[in-house]
XYZ file of C-alpha atoms in Angstrom:
319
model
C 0.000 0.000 0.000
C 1.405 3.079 -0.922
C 0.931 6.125 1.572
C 1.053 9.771 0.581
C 0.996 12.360 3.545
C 1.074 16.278 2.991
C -0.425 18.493 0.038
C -2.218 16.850 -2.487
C -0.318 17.966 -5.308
C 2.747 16.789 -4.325
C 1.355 13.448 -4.229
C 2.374 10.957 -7.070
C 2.158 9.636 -9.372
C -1.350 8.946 -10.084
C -2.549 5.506 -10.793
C -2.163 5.401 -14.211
C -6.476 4.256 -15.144
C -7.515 6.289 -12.286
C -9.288 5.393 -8.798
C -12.357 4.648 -7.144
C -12.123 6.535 -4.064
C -13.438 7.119 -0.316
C -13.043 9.724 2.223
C -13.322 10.498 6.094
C -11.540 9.915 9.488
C -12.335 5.916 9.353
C -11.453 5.815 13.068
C -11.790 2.359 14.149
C -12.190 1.059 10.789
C -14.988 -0.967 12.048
C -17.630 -2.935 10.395
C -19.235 0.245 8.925
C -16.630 1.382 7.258
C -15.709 -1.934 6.380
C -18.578 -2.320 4.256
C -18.044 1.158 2.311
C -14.600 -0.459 1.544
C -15.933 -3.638 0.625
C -18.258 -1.876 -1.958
C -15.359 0.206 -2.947
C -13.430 -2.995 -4.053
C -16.133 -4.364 -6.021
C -16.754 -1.306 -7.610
C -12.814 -0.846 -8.479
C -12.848 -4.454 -10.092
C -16.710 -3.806 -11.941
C -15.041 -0.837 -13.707
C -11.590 -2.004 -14.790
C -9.679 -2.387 -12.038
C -9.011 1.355 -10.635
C -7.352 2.065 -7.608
C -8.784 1.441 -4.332
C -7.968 5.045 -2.420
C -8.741 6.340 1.026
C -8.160 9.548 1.829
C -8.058 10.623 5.517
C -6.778 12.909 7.651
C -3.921 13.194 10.095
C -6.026 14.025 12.961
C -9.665 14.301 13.809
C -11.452 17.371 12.312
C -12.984 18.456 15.508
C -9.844 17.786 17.370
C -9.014 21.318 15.130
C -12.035 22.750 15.003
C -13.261 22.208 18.254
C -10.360 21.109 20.471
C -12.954 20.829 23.897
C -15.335 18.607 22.312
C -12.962 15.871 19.985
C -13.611 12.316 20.567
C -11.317 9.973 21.858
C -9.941 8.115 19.230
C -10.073 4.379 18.368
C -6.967 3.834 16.603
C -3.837 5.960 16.243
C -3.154 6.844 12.157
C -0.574 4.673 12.560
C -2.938 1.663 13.735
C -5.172 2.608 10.947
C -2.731 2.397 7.971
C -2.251 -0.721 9.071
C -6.220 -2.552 8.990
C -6.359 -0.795 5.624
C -3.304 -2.769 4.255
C -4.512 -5.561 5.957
C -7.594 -5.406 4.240
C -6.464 -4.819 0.921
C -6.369 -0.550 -0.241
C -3.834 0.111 -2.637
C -3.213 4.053 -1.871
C -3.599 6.002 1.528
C -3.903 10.228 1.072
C -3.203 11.287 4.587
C -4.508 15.261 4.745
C -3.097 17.440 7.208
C -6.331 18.820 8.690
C -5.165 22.298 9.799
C -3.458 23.420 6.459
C -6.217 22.199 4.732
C -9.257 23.279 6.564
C -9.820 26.740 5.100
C -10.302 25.210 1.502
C -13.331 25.961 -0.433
C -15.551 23.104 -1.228
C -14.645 23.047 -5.110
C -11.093 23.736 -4.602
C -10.893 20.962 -1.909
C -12.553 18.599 -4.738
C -10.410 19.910 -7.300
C -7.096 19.522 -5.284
C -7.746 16.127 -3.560
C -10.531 14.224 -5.674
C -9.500 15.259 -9.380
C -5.699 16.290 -9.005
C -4.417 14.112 -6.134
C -5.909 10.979 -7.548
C -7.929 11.349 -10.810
C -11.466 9.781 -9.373
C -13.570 8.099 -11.408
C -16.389 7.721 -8.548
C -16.042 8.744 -5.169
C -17.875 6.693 -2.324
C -19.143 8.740 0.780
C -21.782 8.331 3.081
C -24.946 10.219 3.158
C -24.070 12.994 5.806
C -21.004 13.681 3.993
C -19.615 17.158 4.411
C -16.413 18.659 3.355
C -14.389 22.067 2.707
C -14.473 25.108 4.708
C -16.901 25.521 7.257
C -18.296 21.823 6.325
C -20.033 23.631 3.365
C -19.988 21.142 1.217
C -22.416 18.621 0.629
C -23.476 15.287 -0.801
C -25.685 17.389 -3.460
C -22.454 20.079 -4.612
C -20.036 16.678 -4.557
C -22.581 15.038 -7.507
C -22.615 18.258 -9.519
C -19.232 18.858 -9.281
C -18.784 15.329 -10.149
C -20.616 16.396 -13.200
C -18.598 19.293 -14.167
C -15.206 17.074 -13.740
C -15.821 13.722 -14.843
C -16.667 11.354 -11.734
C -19.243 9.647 -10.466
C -20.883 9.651 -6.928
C -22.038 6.579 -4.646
C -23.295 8.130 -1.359
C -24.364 4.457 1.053
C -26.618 4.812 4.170
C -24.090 3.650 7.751
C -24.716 -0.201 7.785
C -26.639 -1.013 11.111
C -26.716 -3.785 13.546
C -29.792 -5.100 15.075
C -30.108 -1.970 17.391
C -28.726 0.953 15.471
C -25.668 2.102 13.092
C -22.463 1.541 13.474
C -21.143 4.213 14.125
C -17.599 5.209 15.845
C -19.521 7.465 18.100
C -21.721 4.769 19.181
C -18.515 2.586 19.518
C -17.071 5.337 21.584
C -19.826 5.030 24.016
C -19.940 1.504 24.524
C -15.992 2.021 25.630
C -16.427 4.153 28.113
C -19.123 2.618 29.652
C -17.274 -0.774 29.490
C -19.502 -2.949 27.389
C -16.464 -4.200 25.275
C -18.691 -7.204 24.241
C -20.401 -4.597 21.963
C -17.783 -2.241 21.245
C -15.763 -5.549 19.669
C -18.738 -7.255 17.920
C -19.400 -3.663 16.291
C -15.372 -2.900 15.656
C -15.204 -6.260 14.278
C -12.087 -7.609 16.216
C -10.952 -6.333 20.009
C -10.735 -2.702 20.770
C -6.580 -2.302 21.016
C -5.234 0.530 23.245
C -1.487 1.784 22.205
C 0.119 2.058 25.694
C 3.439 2.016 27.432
C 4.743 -0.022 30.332
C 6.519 2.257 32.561
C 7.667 -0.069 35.189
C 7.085 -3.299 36.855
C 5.174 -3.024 39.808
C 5.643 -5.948 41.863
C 3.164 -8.728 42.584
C -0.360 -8.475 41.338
C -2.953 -10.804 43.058
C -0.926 -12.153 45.916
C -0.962 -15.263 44.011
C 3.199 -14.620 42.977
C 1.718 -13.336 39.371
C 3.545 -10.347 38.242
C 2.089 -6.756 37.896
C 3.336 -3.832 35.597
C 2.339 -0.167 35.760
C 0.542 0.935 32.192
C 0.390 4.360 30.914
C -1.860 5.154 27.866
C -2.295 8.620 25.502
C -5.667 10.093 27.300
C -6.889 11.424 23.809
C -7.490 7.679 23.010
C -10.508 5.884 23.722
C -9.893 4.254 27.173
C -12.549 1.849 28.834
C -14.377 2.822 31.640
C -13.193 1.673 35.587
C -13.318 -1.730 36.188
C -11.915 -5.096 35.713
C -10.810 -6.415 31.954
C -9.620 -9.775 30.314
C -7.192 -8.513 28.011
C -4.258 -9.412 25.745
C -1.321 -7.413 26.286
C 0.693 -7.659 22.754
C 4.596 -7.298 23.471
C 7.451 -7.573 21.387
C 8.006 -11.012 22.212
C 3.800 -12.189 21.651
C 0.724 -12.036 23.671
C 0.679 -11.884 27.542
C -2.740 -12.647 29.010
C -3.676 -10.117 31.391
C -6.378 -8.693 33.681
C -6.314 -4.790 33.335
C -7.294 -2.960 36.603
C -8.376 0.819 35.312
C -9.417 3.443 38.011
C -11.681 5.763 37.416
C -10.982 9.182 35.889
C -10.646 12.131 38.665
C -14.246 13.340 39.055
C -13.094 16.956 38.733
C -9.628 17.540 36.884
C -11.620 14.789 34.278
C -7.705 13.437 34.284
C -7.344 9.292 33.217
C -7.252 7.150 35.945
C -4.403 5.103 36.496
C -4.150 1.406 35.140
C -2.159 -1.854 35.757
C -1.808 -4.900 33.848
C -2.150 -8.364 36.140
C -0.276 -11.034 34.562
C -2.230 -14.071 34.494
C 1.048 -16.536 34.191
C 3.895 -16.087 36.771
C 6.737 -16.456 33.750
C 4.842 -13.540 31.866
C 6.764 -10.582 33.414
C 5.418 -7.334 31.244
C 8.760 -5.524 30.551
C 8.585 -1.827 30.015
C 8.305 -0.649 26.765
C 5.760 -0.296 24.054
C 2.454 -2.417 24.310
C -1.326 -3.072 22.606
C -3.248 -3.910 25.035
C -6.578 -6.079 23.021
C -9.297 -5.590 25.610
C -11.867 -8.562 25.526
C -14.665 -8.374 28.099
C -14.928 -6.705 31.429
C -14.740 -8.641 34.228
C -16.827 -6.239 37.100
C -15.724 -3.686 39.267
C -12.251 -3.198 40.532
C -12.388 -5.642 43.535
C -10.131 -3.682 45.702
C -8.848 -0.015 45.361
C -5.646 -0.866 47.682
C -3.306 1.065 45.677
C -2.171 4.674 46.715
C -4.346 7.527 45.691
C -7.104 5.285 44.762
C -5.063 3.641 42.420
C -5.277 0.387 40.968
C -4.458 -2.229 43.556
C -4.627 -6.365 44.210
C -7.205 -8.451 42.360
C -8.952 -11.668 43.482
C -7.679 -14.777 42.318
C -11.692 -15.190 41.085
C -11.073 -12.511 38.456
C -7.875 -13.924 37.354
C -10.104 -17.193 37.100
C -12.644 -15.276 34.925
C -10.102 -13.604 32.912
C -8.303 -16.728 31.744
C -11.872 -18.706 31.103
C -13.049 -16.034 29.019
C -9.202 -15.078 27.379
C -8.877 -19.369 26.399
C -12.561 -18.677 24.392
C -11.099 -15.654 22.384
C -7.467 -16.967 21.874
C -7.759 -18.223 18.450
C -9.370 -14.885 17.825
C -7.013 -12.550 19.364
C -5.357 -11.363 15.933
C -8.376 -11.043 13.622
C -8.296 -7.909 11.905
């Protein structure tokens, strides 16, 4: 997959028949988007086998716009270029979102559909909105489409038995820590980039090592509580319970977490980590740690974790 970051007309060169070609955040890359994609492949075969494009952006729109109110993120860009590899796009147009912001809705179009990748259809959803001041729309995209030579597929969100999916509704399901839907809807395990920062002794009482985790707080981190999760190292997958406080009621600061390993030879190691949460176990059984931080766990949740971790194992790497 080839990845272009930056302004569009530097990109290059352009696939030679032209593309077929999709754009927005695509945080998560979750089953909804998954199924724009899918139709974007079929239609990139269907009409002479163009080049599958997505073109994001570097960070979240609102993030810019609206710095209070952005959304904790599901993946990092870097996580994202990754599924979209792994599921098969052949170019990546990474948009810096403040340089480009203050572009008109035609000269956005101009720059990034026509220029950056010569689009023979572009595939957006509905509510699509683009250029300055989000004053562009699904209806100006078709008759500009008209005016320079591509076609426009706009697809209703694909929903589940009780709604869209949605990363927003994904979003919510993580922070109240219903990771049972938050996974069926993501399509795989919701994965949290961290960082082991030190090894904090022993866990449960039960001689199984413990290990201090510290996690970006723009990303979407699960609610307090208990977790069976997979803690992916260097050297493979470590099962783990996660024990996450909860945030400070006023400063809204993350709450601290720890990662229980579930197999005394497992010793978490500092260093980078993805932590692949699974299910949530309950409450945090004890606070015990200073500060209300995380503390001991029960050997009964170390129980649950593995029972429910030895269900998902063969599982653990779907993408």
């Amino acid at each position: 997959m080839k990845v272009w970051t930056g302004d569009p007309r530097g990109w290059g060169p352009r696939p030679p028949a032209g593309t077929v070609l999709t754009i927005g955040v695509f945080d998560g890359v979750h089953r909804g988007h998954r199924a724009v994609l899918g139709a974007l492949a079929e239609r990139a075969c269907a009409t002479g086998n163009l080049g599958k494009v997505v073109v994001t952006f570097d960070v979240h729109p609102r993030s810019v716009v609206v710095p209070a109110r952005a959304p904790k993120m599901l993946t990092t860009l870097a996580r994202r270029l990754e599924i979209l590899e792994e599921i098969g796009i052949d170019y990546v147009g990474v948009l810096p979102f403040g340089r480009i912001r203050h572009l008109p809705p035609e000269e956005f179009i101009r720059r990034v559909v026509v220029d950056g990748f010569d689009a023979r259809t572009v595939m957006v959803g509905r509510g699509f909105r683009y250029g300055a001041g989000r004053a562009g729309d699904v209806a100006s995209l078709r008759a500009a489409g008209e005016t320079l030579g591509f076609d426009v597929d706009a697809r209703r969100l694909l929903e589940s038995t009780r709604g869209p999916i949605s990363s927003s509704r994904i979003r919510r399901c993580i922070a109240e820590g219903d990771m049972v839907t938050a996974n069926r809807l993501l399509g795989r395990p919701h994965e949290l980039a961290a960082r082991i920062t030190e090894r904090a002794g022993e866990g449960t009482g039960y001689g199984l090592p413990v290990a201090d985790v510290e996690a970006d707080p723009s990303m979407a981190i699960p609610g307090q509580g208990l977790y069976a999760a997979w803690t992916v190292t260097r050297e493979g997958a470590v099962p783990t319970v996660c024990d996450i406080a909860a945030r400070h009621p006023r400063s809204g600061s993350t709450g601290s977490i720890r990662s229980h390993s579930l197999d005394p030879a497992d010793e978490l190691r500092p260093g980078e980590v993805r932590i692949r949460f699974v299910g949530r176990l309950g409450d945090r059984r004890q606070a015990g740690g200073r500060d209300g931080g995380p503390g001991r766990i029960e050997l009964g949740a170390a129980r649950a974790a593995r029972r429910l971790l030895d269900r998902t194992e063969l599982r653990m790497d779907d993408s």
